[in-house]
């Protein structure tokens, strides 16, 4: 009976509960919120959530790279939803890894110092900082209205106020699709495509007008090439015939020599 109780206690201690997965710094893990840009705390909570999910699905403990890949992809999707250009995927993975290593280093002496008020205050300060600081993966870090980034890296004017809010007060959120703005952007994009097409066509016509004989010249060149080819073939055939004739006829002949012989006289006695 005592053995069964002890065994049951051991089995119950191995059960994965919310209390067992609670982080002393960030608290319980949770899904990633998609209507605001995530902070460092949101990222780490989602990191813990993915780690627990992968651990339950497979017997082997997931690696940091596997977890960071999923977290980075989902965070990029939120920023793309806000129409804000972001840094490279490799850079985002590095930022996640650095945050993970920093938390791991901070939690290393937790068991021995969890009763130390100074250490607990340090954990609280780190948690407050992570709660307020945006996990900023935007390429543009310029002040709104004074941006010197490349055109493809600039934040749209209508999104600059939202990005500035997410970096400071964080009272705004991502809404549904703005159909009016989307229609305007689509119309502007279509007009730009048509304008580029007209420009290319006009450039082509200008080149034809400036060089009207280009097409005829190409045709003449092709005809000359064909004539030259025929002449080369004829010359080659003539040379081959000459070589054959020279081979069949001897180059030098010796004159035939004939020797004059006098007939012997016929004897009458015979």
Short mmCIF file of N, CA and C in Angstrom, two decimals, residues 97-235:
data_model
loop_
_atom_site.label_atom_id
_atom_site.label_comp_id
_atom_site.label_asym_id
_atom_site.label_seq_id
_atom_site.Cartn_x
_atom_site.Cartn_y
_atom_site.Cartn_z
N UNK A 97 17.32 34.52 -30.01
CA UNK A 97 18.33 33.73 -29.32
C UNK A 97 19.02 34.55 -28.22
N UNK A 98 19.28 35.82 -28.50
CA UNK A 98 19.91 36.68 -27.49
C UNK A 98 19.00 36.87 -26.27
N UNK A 99 17.71 37.04 -26.52
CA UNK A 99 16.76 37.19 -25.40
C UNK A 99 16.68 35.91 -24.59
N UNK A 100 16.69 34.78 -25.27
CA UNK A 100 16.65 33.49 -24.57
C UNK A 100 17.90 33.30 -23.71
N UNK A 101 19.05 33.63 -24.26
CA UNK A 101 20.30 33.47 -23.50
C UNK A 101 20.36 34.43 -22.31
N UNK A 102 19.83 35.63 -22.50
CA UNK A 102 19.83 36.60 -21.39
C UNK A 102 18.94 36.13 -20.24
N UNK A 103 17.77 35.60 -20.57
CA UNK A 103 16.88 35.08 -19.53
C UNK A 103 17.49 33.85 -18.85
N UNK A 104 18.09 33.01 -19.63
CA UNK A 104 18.71 31.81 -19.06
C UNK A 104 19.84 32.17 -18.10
N UNK A 105 20.61 33.17 -18.46
CA UNK A 105 21.70 33.61 -17.59
C UNK A 105 21.15 34.23 -16.30
N UNK A 106 20.04 34.95 -16.44
CA UNK A 106 19.43 35.59 -15.26
C UNK A 106 18.81 34.56 -14.32
N UNK A 107 18.28 33.47 -14.89
CA UNK A 107 17.60 32.45 -14.08
C UNK A 107 18.55 31.37 -13.54
N UNK A 108 19.80 31.43 -13.90
CA UNK A 108 20.74 30.39 -13.48
C UNK A 108 20.86 30.28 -11.96
N UNK A 109 20.96 31.37 -11.19
CA UNK A 109 21.07 31.23 -9.72
C UNK A 109 19.73 31.31 -9.01
N UNK A 110 18.63 31.02 -9.70
CA UNK A 110 17.31 31.23 -9.10
C UNK A 110 17.07 30.33 -7.90
N UNK A 111 17.44 29.07 -7.99
CA UNK A 111 17.16 28.14 -6.88
C UNK A 111 17.88 28.55 -5.60
N UNK A 112 19.08 29.04 -5.74
CA UNK A 112 19.83 29.42 -4.55
C UNK A 112 19.54 30.82 -4.04
N UNK A 113 18.94 31.67 -4.90
CA UNK A 113 18.74 33.07 -4.51
C UNK A 113 17.27 33.50 -4.58
N UNK A 114 16.36 32.53 -4.63
CA UNK A 114 14.95 32.91 -4.75
C UNK A 114 14.40 33.56 -3.49
N UNK A 115 15.14 33.50 -2.40
CA UNK A 115 14.73 34.20 -1.18
C UNK A 115 15.47 35.52 -1.00
N UNK A 116 16.33 35.84 -1.93
CA UNK A 116 17.11 37.08 -1.86
C UNK A 116 16.28 38.22 -2.46
N UNK A 117 15.98 39.22 -1.65
CA UNK A 117 15.14 40.32 -2.12
C UNK A 117 15.82 41.13 -3.22
N UNK A 118 17.12 41.26 -3.11
CA UNK A 118 17.85 42.01 -4.13
C UNK A 118 17.77 41.31 -5.49
N UNK A 119 17.88 40.00 -5.45
CA UNK A 119 17.79 39.22 -6.69
C UNK A 119 16.37 39.26 -7.25
N UNK A 120 15.38 39.16 -6.38
CA UNK A 120 13.98 39.22 -6.83
C UNK A 120 13.65 40.59 -7.42
N UNK A 121 14.22 41.63 -6.86
CA UNK A 121 14.02 42.97 -7.41
C UNK A 121 14.62 43.08 -8.81
N UNK A 122 15.74 42.44 -8.99
CA UNK A 122 16.39 42.43 -10.31
C UNK A 122 15.51 41.72 -11.34
N UNK A 123 14.89 40.62 -10.92
CA UNK A 123 13.97 39.91 -11.82
C UNK A 123 12.76 40.76 -12.16
N UNK A 124 12.25 41.48 -11.17
CA UNK A 124 11.09 42.33 -11.39
C UNK A 124 11.41 43.47 -12.36
N UNK A 125 12.57 44.05 -12.21
CA UNK A 125 12.97 45.13 -13.12
C UNK A 125 13.13 44.61 -14.55
N UNK A 126 13.66 43.43 -14.68
CA UNK A 126 13.81 42.84 -16.01
C UNK A 126 12.45 42.55 -16.64
N UNK A 127 11.50 42.08 -15.82
CA UNK A 127 10.15 41.81 -16.32
C UNK A 127 9.45 43.10 -16.75
N UNK A 128 9.58 44.16 -15.96
CA UNK A 128 8.95 45.44 -16.31
C UNK A 128 9.55 46.01 -17.60
N UNK A 129 10.84 45.89 -17.73
CA UNK A 129 11.50 46.38 -18.94
C UNK A 129 11.04 45.60 -20.17
N UNK A 130 10.91 44.29 -20.03
CA UNK A 130 10.47 43.46 -21.15
C UNK A 130 9.01 43.70 -21.50
N UNK A 131 8.21 44.07 -20.52
CA UNK A 131 6.79 44.34 -20.76
C UNK A 131 6.59 45.64 -21.54
N UNK A 132 7.46 46.60 -21.32
CA UNK A 132 7.30 47.91 -21.95
C UNK A 132 8.06 48.04 -23.28
N UNK A 133 9.11 47.28 -23.44
CA UNK A 133 9.96 47.43 -24.63
C UNK A 133 9.42 46.62 -25.79
N UNK A 134 9.27 47.28 -26.92
CA UNK A 134 8.79 46.62 -28.14
C UNK A 134 9.87 45.72 -28.72
N UNK A 135 9.45 44.53 -29.13
CA UNK A 135 10.37 43.65 -29.87
C UNK A 135 10.45 44.21 -31.29
N UNK A 136 11.29 45.21 -31.43
CA UNK A 136 11.31 46.06 -32.62
C UNK A 136 12.16 45.42 -33.72
N UNK A 137 11.50 44.92 -34.75
CA UNK A 137 12.22 44.32 -35.89
C UNK A 137 12.03 45.16 -37.15
N UNK A 138 11.55 46.40 -36.98
CA UNK A 138 11.40 47.28 -38.14
C UNK A 138 12.76 47.71 -38.65
N UNK A 139 12.88 47.83 -39.96
CA UNK A 139 14.14 48.29 -40.54
C UNK A 139 14.37 49.76 -40.21
N UNK A 140 13.31 50.54 -40.33
CA UNK A 140 13.41 51.99 -40.12
C UNK A 140 13.32 52.30 -38.62
N UNK A 141 14.35 52.94 -38.11
CA UNK A 141 14.36 53.39 -36.72
C UNK A 141 14.39 54.92 -36.64
N UNK A 142 14.06 55.57 -37.75
CA UNK A 142 14.14 57.02 -37.83
C UNK A 142 12.96 57.68 -37.11
N UNK A 143 13.14 58.96 -36.83
CA UNK A 143 12.07 59.75 -36.25
C UNK A 143 11.04 60.05 -37.33
N UNK A 144 9.75 59.92 -37.05
CA UNK A 144 8.74 60.21 -38.08
C UNK A 144 8.89 61.61 -38.64
N UNK A 145 8.86 61.69 -39.97
CA UNK A 145 9.02 62.97 -40.65
C UNK A 145 10.45 63.31 -40.99
N UNK A 146 11.40 62.53 -40.52
CA UNK A 146 12.82 62.79 -40.80
C UNK A 146 13.52 61.46 -41.08
N UNK A 147 13.04 60.76 -42.09
CA UNK A 147 13.55 59.42 -42.41
C UNK A 147 14.54 59.51 -43.56
N UNK A 148 15.68 58.86 -43.39
CA UNK A 148 16.69 58.82 -44.43
C UNK A 148 16.91 57.43 -44.99
N UNK A 149 15.97 56.53 -44.75
CA UNK A 149 16.10 55.15 -45.23
C UNK A 149 15.79 55.07 -46.72
N UNK A 150 16.17 53.94 -47.30
CA UNK A 150 15.85 53.69 -48.70
C UNK A 150 14.33 53.59 -48.88
N UNK A 151 13.90 53.76 -50.12
CA UNK A 151 12.46 53.81 -50.38
C UNK A 151 11.76 52.53 -49.97
N UNK A 152 12.38 51.37 -50.24
CA UNK A 152 11.73 50.10 -49.92
C UNK A 152 11.72 49.82 -48.42
N UNK A 153 12.52 50.57 -47.65
CA UNK A 153 12.59 50.35 -46.20
C UNK A 153 11.78 51.38 -45.40
N UNK A 154 11.22 52.34 -46.08
CA UNK A 154 10.46 53.38 -45.39
C UNK A 154 9.13 52.85 -44.88
N UNK A 155 8.69 53.38 -43.76
CA UNK A 155 7.36 53.07 -43.23
C UNK A 155 6.36 54.01 -43.89
N UNK A 156 5.23 53.46 -44.30
CA UNK A 156 4.21 54.29 -44.95
C UNK A 156 3.76 55.41 -44.02
N UNK A 157 3.46 56.58 -44.59
CA UNK A 157 3.06 57.71 -43.73
C UNK A 157 1.87 57.40 -42.83
N UNK A 158 0.91 56.62 -43.34
CA UNK A 158 -0.26 56.29 -42.54
C UNK A 158 0.02 55.27 -41.45
N UNK A 159 1.21 54.65 -41.47
CA UNK A 159 1.58 53.66 -40.45
C UNK A 159 2.62 54.19 -39.46
N UNK A 160 3.16 55.36 -39.72
CA UNK A 160 4.20 55.90 -38.85
C UNK A 160 3.67 56.22 -37.45
N UNK A 161 2.46 56.75 -37.39
CA UNK A 161 1.88 57.09 -36.09
C UNK A 161 1.62 55.83 -35.26
N UNK A 162 1.18 54.77 -35.93
CA UNK A 162 0.93 53.51 -35.22
C UNK A 162 2.23 52.92 -34.69
N UNK A 163 3.28 52.95 -35.50
CA UNK A 163 4.57 52.40 -35.06
C UNK A 163 5.13 53.20 -33.89
N UNK A 164 4.99 54.52 -33.95
CA UNK A 164 5.46 55.34 -32.84
C UNK A 164 4.67 55.06 -31.57
N UNK A 165 3.37 54.81 -31.71
CA UNK A 165 2.54 54.47 -30.55
C UNK A 165 2.96 53.13 -29.95
N UNK A 166 3.25 52.15 -30.79
CA UNK A 166 3.65 50.84 -30.28
C UNK A 166 5.01 50.89 -29.58
N UNK A 167 5.81 51.85 -29.93
CA UNK A 167 7.11 52.00 -29.28
C UNK A 167 7.02 52.77 -27.96
N UNK A 168 5.89 53.43 -27.73
CA UNK A 168 5.77 54.28 -26.53
C UNK A 168 4.54 53.90 -25.70
N UNK A 169 3.39 54.48 -26.01
CA UNK A 169 2.20 54.32 -25.17
C UNK A 169 1.50 52.98 -25.35
N UNK A 170 1.45 52.48 -26.56
CA UNK A 170 0.82 51.20 -26.89
C UNK A 170 -0.67 51.20 -26.54
N UNK A 171 -1.38 52.17 -27.10
CA UNK A 171 -2.82 52.23 -26.91
C UNK A 171 -3.57 51.93 -28.21
N UNK A 172 -2.87 51.84 -29.32
CA UNK A 172 -3.49 51.54 -30.60
C UNK A 172 -3.37 50.05 -30.89
N UNK A 173 -4.16 49.59 -31.85
CA UNK A 173 -4.11 48.18 -32.23
C UNK A 173 -4.40 48.04 -33.72
N UNK A 174 -4.09 46.87 -34.24
CA UNK A 174 -4.29 46.59 -35.66
C UNK A 174 -5.74 46.19 -35.88
N UNK A 175 -6.42 46.91 -36.75
CA UNK A 175 -7.82 46.60 -37.04
C UNK A 175 -7.96 45.70 -38.25
N UNK A 176 -9.17 45.64 -38.76
CA UNK A 176 -9.44 44.84 -39.95
C UNK A 176 -8.92 45.57 -41.19
N UNK A 177 -9.10 44.95 -42.33
CA UNK A 177 -8.59 45.51 -43.57
C UNK A 177 -9.36 46.78 -43.93
N UNK A 178 -8.62 47.84 -44.19
CA UNK A 178 -9.23 49.10 -44.62
C UNK A 178 -9.50 49.01 -46.12
N UNK A 179 -10.75 48.79 -46.46
CA UNK A 179 -11.09 48.56 -47.87
C UNK A 179 -10.87 49.82 -48.72
N UNK A 180 -11.15 50.98 -48.15
CA UNK A 180 -10.99 52.22 -48.92
C UNK A 180 -9.51 52.45 -49.24
N UNK A 181 -8.67 52.33 -48.22
CA UNK A 181 -7.23 52.53 -48.44
C UNK A 181 -6.65 51.46 -49.36
N UNK A 182 -7.13 50.22 -49.19
CA UNK A 182 -6.64 49.14 -50.05
C UNK A 182 -7.01 49.37 -51.51
N UNK A 183 -8.23 49.87 -51.74
CA UNK A 183 -8.65 50.17 -53.11
C UNK A 183 -7.80 51.29 -53.71
N UNK A 184 -7.48 52.30 -52.91
CA UNK A 184 -6.64 53.40 -53.40
C UNK A 184 -5.23 52.90 -53.73
N UNK A 185 -4.69 52.07 -52.86
CA UNK A 185 -3.35 51.53 -53.12
C UNK A 185 -3.33 50.66 -54.37
N UNK A 186 -4.37 49.86 -54.55
CA UNK A 186 -4.45 49.00 -55.74
C UNK A 186 -4.56 49.85 -57.01
N UNK A 187 -5.37 50.90 -56.95
CA UNK A 187 -5.53 51.77 -58.11
C UNK A 187 -4.21 52.47 -58.43
N UNK A 188 -3.52 52.92 -57.40
CA UNK A 188 -2.22 53.58 -57.60
C UNK A 188 -1.21 52.60 -58.20
N UNK A 189 -1.23 51.37 -57.74
CA UNK A 189 -0.30 50.36 -58.26
C UNK A 189 -0.60 50.03 -59.72
N UNK A 190 -1.89 49.92 -60.06
CA UNK A 190 -2.26 49.63 -61.45
C UNK A 190 -1.87 50.78 -62.38
N UNK A 191 -2.06 52.00 -61.92
CA UNK A 191 -1.67 53.17 -62.73
C UNK A 191 -0.16 53.20 -62.96
N UNK A 192 0.58 52.82 -61.94
CA UNK A 192 2.03 52.80 -62.08
C UNK A 192 2.48 51.74 -63.08
N UNK A 193 1.83 50.59 -63.07
CA UNK A 193 2.16 49.55 -64.04
C UNK A 193 1.86 50.00 -65.47
N UNK A 194 0.71 50.65 -65.66
CA UNK A 194 0.36 51.14 -66.99
C UNK A 194 1.34 52.22 -67.45
N UNK A 195 1.74 53.08 -66.54
CA UNK A 195 2.69 54.14 -66.89
C UNK A 195 4.04 53.55 -67.30
N UNK A 196 4.49 52.55 -66.57
CA UNK A 196 5.75 51.89 -66.93
C UNK A 196 5.65 51.22 -68.29
N UNK A 197 4.50 50.61 -68.57
CA UNK A 197 4.32 49.96 -69.87
C UNK A 197 4.34 50.98 -71.00
N UNK A 198 3.68 52.12 -70.80
CA UNK A 198 3.68 53.16 -71.83
C UNK A 198 5.08 53.73 -72.04
N UNK A 199 5.82 53.89 -70.96
CA UNK A 199 7.18 54.42 -71.08
C UNK A 199 8.08 53.48 -71.88
N UNK A 200 7.96 52.18 -71.62
CA UNK A 200 8.76 51.21 -72.37
C UNK A 200 8.38 51.20 -73.85
N UNK A 201 7.09 51.30 -74.13
CA UNK A 201 6.63 51.31 -75.52
C UNK A 201 7.11 52.56 -76.24
N UNK A 202 7.05 53.71 -75.57
CA UNK A 202 7.51 54.96 -76.18
C UNK A 202 9.01 54.93 -76.44
N UNK A 203 9.76 54.35 -75.53
CA UNK A 203 11.20 54.24 -75.71
C UNK A 203 11.54 53.36 -76.91
N UNK A 204 10.78 52.30 -77.09
CA UNK A 204 11.01 51.41 -78.22
C UNK A 204 10.71 52.11 -79.54
N UNK A 205 9.62 52.89 -79.57
CA UNK A 205 9.27 53.63 -80.79
C UNK A 205 10.32 54.69 -81.11
N UNK A 206 10.85 55.34 -80.09
CA UNK A 206 11.89 56.35 -80.31
C UNK A 206 13.13 55.72 -80.92
N UNK A 207 13.49 54.55 -80.45
CA UNK A 207 14.67 53.88 -81.01
C UNK A 207 14.45 53.52 -82.47
N UNK A 208 13.24 53.11 -82.81
CA UNK A 208 12.93 52.76 -84.21
C UNK A 208 12.96 54.01 -85.09
N UNK A 209 12.43 55.14 -84.55
CA UNK A 209 12.44 56.38 -85.32
C UNK A 209 13.85 56.91 -85.54
N UNK A 210 14.69 56.78 -84.53
CA UNK A 210 16.06 57.27 -84.65
C UNK A 210 16.90 56.39 -85.57
N UNK A 211 16.61 55.13 -85.62
CA UNK A 211 17.36 54.19 -86.47
C UNK A 211 16.37 53.44 -87.36
N UNK A 212 15.86 54.11 -88.43
CA UNK A 212 14.85 53.44 -89.27
C UNK A 212 15.39 52.28 -90.06
N UNK A 213 16.71 52.26 -90.32
CA UNK A 213 17.28 51.19 -91.13
C UNK A 213 17.77 50.01 -90.35
N UNK A 214 17.44 49.97 -89.07
CA UNK A 214 17.94 48.86 -88.26
C UNK A 214 17.35 47.54 -88.72
N UNK A 215 16.05 47.56 -88.97
CA UNK A 215 15.40 46.32 -89.38
C UNK A 215 15.87 45.87 -90.75
N UNK A 216 15.95 46.87 -91.73
CA UNK A 216 16.43 46.52 -93.07
C UNK A 216 17.87 46.07 -93.03
N UNK A 217 18.65 46.72 -92.16
CA UNK A 217 20.06 46.35 -92.06
C UNK A 217 20.21 44.92 -91.58
N UNK A 218 19.37 44.55 -90.67
CA UNK A 218 19.42 43.17 -90.19
C UNK A 218 19.07 42.19 -91.29
N UNK A 219 18.06 42.57 -92.12
CA UNK A 219 17.69 41.69 -93.22
C UNK A 219 18.81 41.59 -94.24
N UNK A 220 19.45 42.77 -94.57
CA UNK A 220 20.56 42.76 -95.53
C UNK A 220 21.72 41.93 -95.01
N UNK A 221 21.98 42.06 -93.74
CA UNK A 221 23.08 41.27 -93.16
C UNK A 221 22.82 39.79 -93.28
N UNK A 222 21.57 39.39 -93.06
CA UNK A 222 21.26 37.97 -93.17
C UNK A 222 21.39 37.49 -94.60
N UNK A 223 20.97 38.36 -95.60
CA UNK A 223 21.09 37.97 -97.00
C UNK A 223 22.55 37.86 -97.41
N UNK A 224 23.35 38.86 -96.98
CA UNK A 224 24.78 38.81 -97.30
C UNK A 224 25.43 37.58 -96.70
N UNK A 225 24.98 37.24 -95.53
CA UNK A 225 25.56 36.06 -94.88
C UNK A 225 25.25 34.81 -95.69
N UNK A 226 24.00 34.73 -96.19
CA UNK A 226 23.63 33.56 -96.99
C UNK A 226 24.43 33.51 -98.29
N UNK A 227 24.59 34.71 -98.97
CA UNK A 227 25.36 34.75 -100.22
C UNK A 227 26.80 34.35 -99.96
N UNK A 228 27.37 34.89 -98.90
CA UNK A 228 28.75 34.55 -98.57
C UNK A 228 28.91 33.07 -98.29
N UNK A 229 27.90 32.48 -97.67
CA UNK A 229 27.96 31.06 -97.38
C UNK A 229 27.93 30.24 -98.66
N UNK A 230 27.06 30.67 -99.61
CA UNK A 230 27.01 29.96 -100.89
C UNK A 230 28.33 30.05 -101.64
N UNK A 231 28.94 31.26 -101.61
CA UNK A 231 30.23 31.41 -102.29
C UNK A 231 31.30 30.54 -101.66
N UNK A 232 31.29 30.47 -100.34
CA UNK A 232 32.27 29.62 -99.66
C UNK A 232 32.09 28.16 -100.02
N UNK A 233 30.82 27.74 -100.11
CA UNK A 233 30.56 26.35 -100.48
C UNK A 233 31.03 26.07 -101.90
N UNK A 234 30.77 27.02 -102.82
CA UNK A 234 31.19 26.82 -104.20
C UNK A 234 32.71 26.75 -104.31
N UNK A 235 33.38 27.63 -103.57
CA UNK A 235 34.84 27.64 -103.59
C UNK A 235 35.40 26.35 -103.01
#
